[in-house]
Coordinates of C-alpha atoms and ligand atoms in Angstrom, one line a residue:
Q804 CA 52.9 32.7 -25.7
V805 CA 50.4 35.1 -25.7
G806 CA 51.7 38.6 -26.4
T807 CA 54.8 37.5 -27.9
Q808 CA 55.4 40.1 -31.3
E809 CA 57.8 38.8 -33.1
A810 CA 57.3 35.7 -35.2
S811 CA 59.7 32.5 -34.1
P812 CA 62.2 31.2 -36.2
G813 CA 60.2 28.8 -38.8
T814 CA 57.3 30.4 -38.4
P815 CA 55.5 30.6 -41.8
A816 CA 55.2 34.2 -42.8
I817 CA 51.7 36.0 -42.7
N818 CA 49.5 35.4 -45.9
W819 CA 48.2 38.9 -46.2
D820 CA 46.2 38.1 -49.6
A821 CA 43.7 36.5 -46.6
Y822 CA 43.8 39.8 -45.2
P823 CA 42.7 42.2 -48.1
E824 CA 43.4 46.0 -47.6
S825 CA 40.4 48.7 -47.2
T826 CA 40.6 51.9 -45.9
A827 CA 36.8 52.2 -45.8
L828 CA 34.9 50.4 -43.1
P829 CA 34.5 46.8 -43.5
E830 CA 30.5 46.4 -44.2
L831 CA 28.8 44.9 -40.9
L832 CA 25.3 44.2 -42.8
K833 CA 27.1 41.7 -45.4
L834 CA 27.9 38.0 -44.5
K835 CA 31.1 36.6 -45.2
N836 CA 30.0 34.6 -48.1
G837 CA 28.8 38.0 -49.8
T838 CA 24.7 37.8 -49.3
T839 CA 23.4 41.4 -47.8
V840 CA 22.0 40.8 -44.0
K841 CA 18.3 41.6 -44.8
T842 CA 16.5 40.8 -41.2
P843 CA 16.9 40.9 -37.6
E844 CA 17.4 36.9 -37.9
D845 CA 20.3 37.1 -40.2
W846 CA 22.0 39.4 -37.9
M847 CA 21.6 37.7 -34.3
K848 CA 21.7 34.1 -36.1
R849 CA 24.6 34.4 -39.0
R850 CA 26.5 37.8 -38.9
R851 CA 26.5 38.3 -35.3
P852 CA 28.1 34.7 -34.6
E853 CA 31.0 35.4 -37.6
L854 CA 32.1 38.6 -36.2
Q855 CA 32.3 37.2 -32.7
E856 CA 34.5 34.2 -34.3
L857 CA 36.5 36.7 -35.9
I858 CA 37.4 39.3 -33.3
Q859 CA 38.4 36.6 -30.9
R860 CA 40.5 34.7 -33.7
E861 CA 42.3 38.0 -34.6
M862 CA 42.2 40.4 -32.1
F863 CA 41.2 39.2 -28.2
G864 CA 41.7 35.7 -28.3
Y865 CA 38.9 33.4 -27.7
L866 CA 36.8 33.7 -24.3
P867 CA 37.2 30.6 -22.5
A868 CA 34.1 28.8 -22.1
A869 CA 32.2 28.8 -18.6
Q870 CA 33.5 27.0 -15.4
P871 CA 31.3 26.0 -12.9
F872 CA 32.1 27.3 -9.5
T873 CA 30.8 27.7 -6.0
A874 CA 29.7 30.9 -4.4
T875 CA 31.0 31.4 -0.5
V876 CA 29.5 34.5 1.3
T877 CA 32.9 35.4 3.1
K878 CA 31.2 38.4 4.4
M879 CA 28.1 40.1 4.9
V880 CA 27.9 43.3 6.4
P881 CA 23.5 44.6 6.8
D882 CA 25.1 48.4 7.9
A883 CA 27.7 48.8 5.4
L884 CA 28.3 52.5 3.7
A885 CA 26.8 54.0 7.1
G886 CA 23.5 52.0 6.9
K887 CA 22.9 52.7 3.7
A888 CA 23.6 49.2 2.0
T889 CA 24.4 45.7 2.7
L890 CA 27.8 44.8 1.8
K891 CA 28.4 41.1 0.3
E892 CA 31.7 39.4 0.1
I893 CA 31.3 36.5 -2.1
S894 CA 33.9 34.4 -3.4
L895 CA 34.0 32.2 -6.3
N896 CA 35.8 29.0 -6.6
F897 CA 36.2 27.2 -10.1
T898 CA 35.1 23.3 -8.6
Q899 CA 36.8 21.9 -12.2
L900 CA 40.0 23.8 -11.9
P901 CA 42.6 22.7 -9.6
P902 CA 42.4 23.6 -6.4
E903 CA 45.4 25.9 -6.8
A904 CA 43.4 28.2 -9.5
P905 CA 42.5 31.6 -7.6
E906 CA 39.1 32.8 -6.7
I907 CA 37.3 35.4 -8.1
R908 CA 36.3 37.5 -5.5
L909 CA 33.3 40.0 -5.8
A910 CA 32.1 42.6 -4.0
L911 CA 28.9 43.5 -3.9
W912 CA 26.7 46.2 -1.9
I913 CA 23.1 46.4 -2.2
P914 CA 20.9 48.9 -1.3
N915 CA 18.7 48.8 2.0
R916 CA 16.4 51.7 0.6
H917 CA 15.3 51.3 -2.8
P918 CA 12.1 51.5 -5.4
A919 CA 10.1 48.2 -4.6
G920 CA 10.8 44.9 -7.3
K921 CA 14.0 43.8 -8.4
I922 CA 17.3 46.2 -8.1
P923 CA 19.5 47.4 -11.2
V924 CA 23.4 46.6 -10.7
F925 CA 26.1 47.9 -12.1
L926 CA 29.0 45.9 -12.3
T927 CA 32.8 47.4 -12.2
L928 CA 36.4 46.1 -13.0
N929 CA 38.8 47.4 -10.3
Y930 CA 42.5 48.1 -10.5
C931 CA 43.8 47.7 -7.1
G932 CA 41.2 45.8 -5.0
N933 CA 37.8 45.9 -3.3
A934 CA 38.5 48.1 -0.6
N935 CA 39.7 50.6 -3.0
V936 CA 36.5 51.3 -3.9
T937 CA 35.2 53.2 -1.3
T938 CA 35.6 54.3 2.1
D939 CA 33.4 52.1 4.1
P940 CA 35.5 50.6 7.0
Q941 CA 33.9 47.3 6.6
T942 CA 35.4 46.1 3.1
T943 CA 38.1 43.2 3.5
I944 CA 41.2 44.4 2.4
H945 CA 43.6 42.0 0.5
T946 CA 47.1 42.7 -0.5
D947 CA 47.9 39.4 -2.3
R948 CA 46.9 40.5 -5.8
Y949 CA 49.2 42.6 -8.2
C950 CA 48.8 46.3 -8.6
S951 CA 50.8 48.9 -10.4
K952 CA 50.1 51.7 -8.1
K953 CA 51.9 50.0 -4.7
E954 CA 50.7 53.2 -3.4
W955 CA 47.3 51.6 -3.4
I956 CA 47.7 48.3 -2.1
G957 CA 46.6 47.8 1.1
Q958 CA 44.9 51.2 1.1
R959 CA 41.3 51.8 1.5
G960 CA 39.2 53.9 -0.5
G961 CA 42.3 54.9 -3.2
Q962 CA 39.6 55.8 -6.2
A963 CA 36.4 56.4 -3.6
D964 CA 35.8 59.7 -5.7
F965 CA 36.1 57.4 -9.0
W966 CA 33.7 54.8 -8.6
C967 CA 31.2 57.2 -6.5
V968 CA 29.5 53.6 -4.7
E969 CA 27.4 55.9 -2.6
Q970 CA 25.9 57.9 -5.6
V971 CA 25.4 54.6 -7.0
I972 CA 23.7 53.2 -3.7
D973 CA 21.4 56.4 -3.2
R974 CA 19.9 56.2 -6.8
G975 CA 18.5 52.9 -6.1
Y976 CA 21.2 50.8 -8.0
A977 CA 23.5 47.8 -6.3
F978 CA 27.3 48.0 -7.0
A979 CA 29.4 45.1 -8.0
T980 CA 33.3 45.2 -8.5
Y981 CA 36.5 42.4 -8.7
H982 CA 39.6 43.6 -9.0
E983 CA 41.0 42.3 -12.5
S984 CA 44.1 40.5 -11.1
D985 CA 41.7 37.7 -9.5
T986 CA 41.9 36.8 -13.3
K987 CA 45.0 38.3 -14.9
A988 CA 47.5 41.1 -13.6
D989 CA 48.1 43.7 -16.2
K990 CA 51.2 42.8 -17.4
N991 CA 53.0 40.8 -20.2
E992 CA 53.8 37.7 -17.8
W993 CA 51.3 34.7 -17.9
T994 CA 51.9 32.5 -14.6
D995 CA 49.6 34.3 -12.5
G996 CA 45.8 34.8 -12.2
L997 CA 43.3 32.1 -14.1
F998 CA 45.4 32.1 -17.3
P999 CA 47.7 29.2 -16.7
Y1000 CA 44.1 27.1 -15.8
L1001 CA 42.0 28.9 -19.1
K1002 CA 44.2 28.7 -21.8
S1003 CA 43.6 25.8 -24.3
D1004 CA 45.2 23.0 -26.2
Q1005 CA 42.7 23.2 -28.5
V1006 CA 42.9 26.8 -29.6
P1007 CA 46.3 28.5 -31.7
A1008 CA 49.0 30.4 -30.0
G1009 CA 47.9 33.5 -31.7
S1010 CA 44.4 33.1 -30.8
Q1011 CA 44.8 32.1 -26.9
P1012 CA 42.8 34.6 -24.5
A1013 CA 44.8 37.7 -23.6
T1014 CA 44.5 39.9 -20.7
I1015 CA 41.6 41.6 -21.9
A1016 CA 39.5 38.6 -22.5
L1017 CA 40.6 37.1 -19.5
W1018 CA 39.0 40.2 -17.3
A1019 CA 36.0 39.7 -19.5
W1020 CA 35.9 36.5 -18.8
G1021 CA 36.0 37.1 -14.8
L1022 CA 33.4 39.8 -15.0
L1023 CA 31.1 37.2 -16.8
R1024 CA 31.8 34.4 -14.4
C1025 CA 30.1 37.6 -11.9
V1026 CA 27.2 38.0 -14.2
D1027 CA 26.6 34.3 -13.6
Q1028 CA 26.3 34.8 -10.1
L1029 CA 24.8 38.0 -9.8
A1030 CA 21.7 37.0 -11.9
Q1031 CA 21.3 34.6 -9.3
E1032 CA 21.3 36.9 -6.3
P1033 CA 17.7 36.8 -5.4
Q1034 CA 17.4 41.1 -5.0
L1035 CA 19.0 41.6 -8.1
D1036 CA 17.2 42.0 -11.5
P1037 CA 18.7 39.9 -14.1
R1038 CA 17.2 41.9 -16.8
R1039 CA 19.1 45.2 -15.5
I1040 CA 22.9 44.2 -15.5
C1041 CA 24.8 46.8 -16.3
L1042 CA 28.7 47.2 -17.1
L1043 CA 30.6 50.0 -16.9
G1044 CA 34.8 50.1 -17.1
H1045 CA 37.4 52.8 -17.6
S1046 CA 40.1 52.9 -20.3
R1047 CA 41.6 49.4 -20.8
R1048 CA 38.8 48.1 -18.6
G1049 CA 36.3 50.5 -21.0
K1050 CA 37.7 48.3 -23.9
T1051 CA 37.0 45.0 -22.0
V1052 CA 33.4 45.7 -20.9
L1053 CA 32.7 46.4 -24.4
F1054 CA 34.0 43.1 -25.8
A1055 CA 32.6 41.3 -22.6
A1056 CA 29.0 42.9 -24.1
A1057 CA 29.6 41.8 -27.3
M1058 CA 30.1 38.3 -26.4
D1059 CA 27.2 37.9 -23.7
E1060 CA 23.3 39.3 -24.1
R1061 CA 22.6 39.1 -20.3
I1062 CA 24.5 42.5 -20.6
A1063 CA 21.6 45.0 -20.6
L1064 CA 23.8 48.5 -20.7
V1065 CA 27.3 49.0 -21.3
V1066 CA 29.2 51.8 -20.6
P1067 CA 32.9 51.7 -22.0
H1068 CA 34.0 54.9 -20.2
Q1069 CA 36.7 56.5 -22.3
S1070 CA 37.7 53.2 -24.0
G1071 CA 39.5 54.6 -27.0
T1072 CA 41.8 52.4 -29.3
G1073 CA 40.8 48.6 -28.8
G1074 CA 37.6 49.7 -27.4
M1075 CA 35.2 52.7 -28.8
A1076 CA 37.8 54.1 -31.1
L1077 CA 38.0 53.4 -34.6
S1078 CA 41.4 51.9 -35.7
R1079 CA 41.8 53.2 -39.2
E1080 CA 42.5 56.7 -39.5
N1081 CA 42.9 56.4 -35.5
N1082 CA 45.7 60.0 -35.3
Q1083 CA 46.0 59.5 -31.5
E1084 CA 47.2 56.1 -30.3
T1085 CA 47.8 53.7 -33.4
V1086 CA 47.1 49.7 -33.2
E1087 CA 51.2 49.8 -33.4
R1088 CA 51.6 51.9 -30.4
I1089 CA 48.9 49.5 -28.1
N1090 CA 50.2 46.6 -29.2
R1091 CA 53.8 47.7 -28.2
V1092 CA 53.4 49.4 -24.9
F1093 CA 50.9 46.9 -24.0
P1094 CA 51.8 43.7 -25.8
H1095 CA 49.6 41.5 -23.4
W1096 CA 46.5 43.0 -23.9
F1097 CA 45.3 41.8 -27.4
C1098 CA 46.1 38.1 -28.7
G1099 CA 49.3 37.4 -31.2
E1100 CA 47.4 37.8 -34.1
F1101 CA 46.5 41.0 -33.6
K1102 CA 50.3 42.2 -33.8
K1103 CA 50.3 42.1 -37.7
F1104 CA 48.3 44.8 -37.7
G1105 CA 50.3 47.1 -36.2
G1106 CA 50.6 49.6 -39.3
N1107 CA 48.7 47.9 -41.2
E1108 CA 45.4 49.1 -39.8
P1109 CA 43.7 49.2 -43.6
R1110 CA 44.4 45.2 -43.2
I1111 CA 41.9 44.5 -40.2
P1112 CA 39.2 42.2 -41.2
F1113 CA 36.9 44.4 -38.9
D1114 CA 37.4 47.8 -36.8
Q1115 CA 35.7 48.6 -33.6
H1116 CA 32.2 49.2 -35.3
A1117 CA 32.4 45.6 -35.4
V1118 CA 32.9 44.8 -32.0
A1119 CA 30.7 47.3 -30.5
S1120 CA 27.7 46.1 -33.4
L1121 CA 27.6 42.9 -31.4
V1122 CA 26.0 44.8 -28.4
A1123 CA 22.8 45.2 -30.6
P1124 CA 19.7 45.5 -29.8
R1125 CA 20.9 46.6 -26.3
L1126 CA 22.1 50.0 -24.6
L1127 CA 25.5 51.5 -25.4
L1128 CA 26.4 54.5 -23.8
D1129 CA 29.6 56.1 -25.1
T1130 CA 30.9 58.1 -22.2
E1131 CA 33.4 60.9 -23.0
G1132 CA 35.7 63.7 -21.5
D1133 CA 36.4 66.6 -24.0
Q1134 CA 39.5 67.3 -22.5
D1135 CA 41.0 63.8 -22.8
A1136 CA 43.4 64.0 -25.7
W1137 CA 44.1 60.1 -25.7
A1138 CA 40.7 57.8 -26.0
N1139 CA 39.8 59.2 -29.2
F1140 CA 36.5 60.7 -28.8
P1141 CA 35.3 62.1 -32.5
R1142 CA 36.6 58.5 -33.9
S1143 CA 34.3 57.0 -31.1
L1144 CA 31.3 59.0 -32.2
E1145 CA 31.8 57.6 -35.8
T1146 CA 31.7 54.1 -34.3
L1147 CA 28.4 55.0 -33.3
K1148 CA 27.3 56.0 -36.4
A1149 CA 28.5 53.1 -38.2
I1150 CA 26.6 50.8 -36.3
D1151 CA 23.3 52.1 -35.9
P1152 CA 22.0 51.1 -39.0
V1153 CA 22.2 47.3 -36.7
W1154 CA 20.2 48.8 -34.0
K1155 CA 17.8 50.1 -36.7
L1156 CA 17.7 46.9 -38.8
L1157 CA 16.6 45.1 -35.2
G1158 CA 13.7 47.9 -34.8
K1159 CA 15.5 50.1 -32.5
T1160 CA 15.8 53.6 -32.5
G1161 CA 19.6 53.2 -32.3
L1162 CA 21.2 57.5 -32.7
V1163 CA 18.7 60.3 -32.2
G1164 CA 19.9 63.2 -34.1
S1165 CA 23.8 63.3 -34.3
G1166 CA 23.9 61.0 -31.3
L1167 CA 26.5 63.4 -29.3
I1168 CA 25.0 65.5 -26.1
T1169 CA 27.3 67.2 -23.9
S1170 CA 25.3 67.8 -20.8
V1171 CA 23.5 65.3 -18.4
T1172 CA 20.3 67.6 -18.6
E1173 CA 20.0 66.5 -22.1
I1174 CA 19.0 62.9 -21.1
Q1175 CA 15.2 63.4 -21.7
P1176 CA 12.3 61.2 -23.3
G1177 CA 12.5 61.1 -26.9
K1178 CA 15.8 62.9 -26.8
V1179 CA 18.4 59.9 -26.7
G1180 CA 18.5 56.3 -28.0
E1181 CA 20.0 53.2 -27.5
L1182 CA 23.2 54.4 -28.5
L1183 CA 24.6 57.7 -27.2
Q1184 CA 27.8 60.1 -26.6
L1185 CA 27.8 61.6 -23.6
R1186 CA 30.9 64.1 -23.8
L1187 CA 31.4 65.9 -20.7
P1188 CA 34.2 68.8 -19.9
E1189 CA 36.4 66.5 -18.3
K1190 CA 39.8 64.8 -18.4
H1191 CA 40.5 61.1 -18.3
T1192 CA 38.7 60.0 -15.0
L1193 CA 35.6 59.3 -13.9
T1194 CA 33.5 61.7 -11.9
N1195 CA 30.3 61.9 -10.0
E1196 CA 29.1 64.2 -13.1
F1197 CA 28.8 61.0 -15.5
W1198 CA 27.6 59.1 -12.7
T1199 CA 25.0 61.3 -13.0
G1200 CA 24.6 61.2 -16.6
I1201 CA 25.0 57.3 -16.2
L1202 CA 22.3 57.2 -13.8
N1203 CA 19.8 59.0 -15.7
Y1204 CA 20.4 57.7 -18.5
A1205 CA 19.8 54.2 -17.1
D1206 CA 16.7 54.9 -15.2
L1207 CA 15.5 56.1 -18.5
M1208 CA 16.3 53.4 -21.1
L1209 CA 16.7 50.2 -18.8
P1210 CA 13.8 47.9 -18.8
K1211 CA 11.4 49.1 -16.0
S1212 CA 11.5 46.7 -12.6
T1213 CA 10.8 42.9 -12.7
T1214 CA 8.2 42.5 -9.9
P1215 CA 9.9 40.4 -6.8
Ligands
GCU2284 C1 47.3 53.7 -22.0 C2 46.7 53.4 -23.1 C3 45.2 53.2 -23.6 C4 44.5 53.0 -22.4 C5 44.9 54.0 -21.3 C6 44.3 53.6 -19.8 O1 47.0 55.1 -22.2 O2 47.6 53.6 -24.5 O3 44.9 52.4 -24.4 O4 43.3 53.1 -22.8 O5 46.0 53.6 -21.1 O6 43.8 52.3 -19.4 O7 43.9 54.8 -18.8

């Protein structure tokens, strides 16, 4: 059972010899066999797969394989958001899973006015249904999925000020989202969503995909669909998630090279913040309070952080050579932005090895006006005077960064 903290009777004791203690961060540019990683090929073909294996086995659980699906447009609204966008509601039905397996309901707003060429898109994971992300009266309200904020179930636009969909559309980007409970409810129960259909007998119990891996899997199926949308640019697919969903988008981008830009917003422990010397949320605490986020194997590291054979820099390094924008609020006392900046510093050598700029200067900027050519690289922390939330000012920074750093538009 995923999320079980206690070893069941008869379970062999953990062999700690296999997890030597190191207060220093484990080296990224060294293969398991001790050989130094010297070339981009060593990194992409050898080290990256080793780290992907390690973080899945020991932390997130194994990401299930992709599944074929049929995509049915269940609603099409050409004048959504007061005429600014076309809303497409698309249902992804997995053809090789039993018919009772839930669908993923993707909502996609495509700007009606945009620069010539294919359109970039931001894909997000929402926590209380697609109708909650905007006040647009045309989005379908669903009430059949779990949401811990009961007052938001069946309500429209509860998080409109957070997602700022109109602002994204006005800037010429499409906005896509799905409700996390389509794949897995945010609770330590394992009978709902897609887990019963995606768990595998081939995978040991302690490395079954836990909640974050299932959420990430759903995002990647949405990417499968977005990459097929004729108006969208498959080279400019961006992922954004907040907090626990920031941890999720970082893992998704680590596992899938189709993501051009990932924004793990205030992702904290289990996301951008290092687990070693984390004086805010410890691994012990996150495992205890949210036992369903990470796989069973990860439980052993609570209080044993120096024995984790990787750290969050290993997860973030897998995004190389793509764009990683770490957005943080300086009044957010929980997501540990200093330890997230340390992650950026620790992964910079990987971008440099791959011939990229990586960090420019300290890698930290504190105002959106600093996003200028030559002043920022593929790795950046944008830290604004904000709390643990997403605001239009963050979006301005994120969109400015995307305008500057994403590849130029593909011709239609
Ligand atoms: C809790 C949890 C964090 C998480 C946050 C959130 O505070 O401890 O790890 O990031 O919830 O998702 O908002």
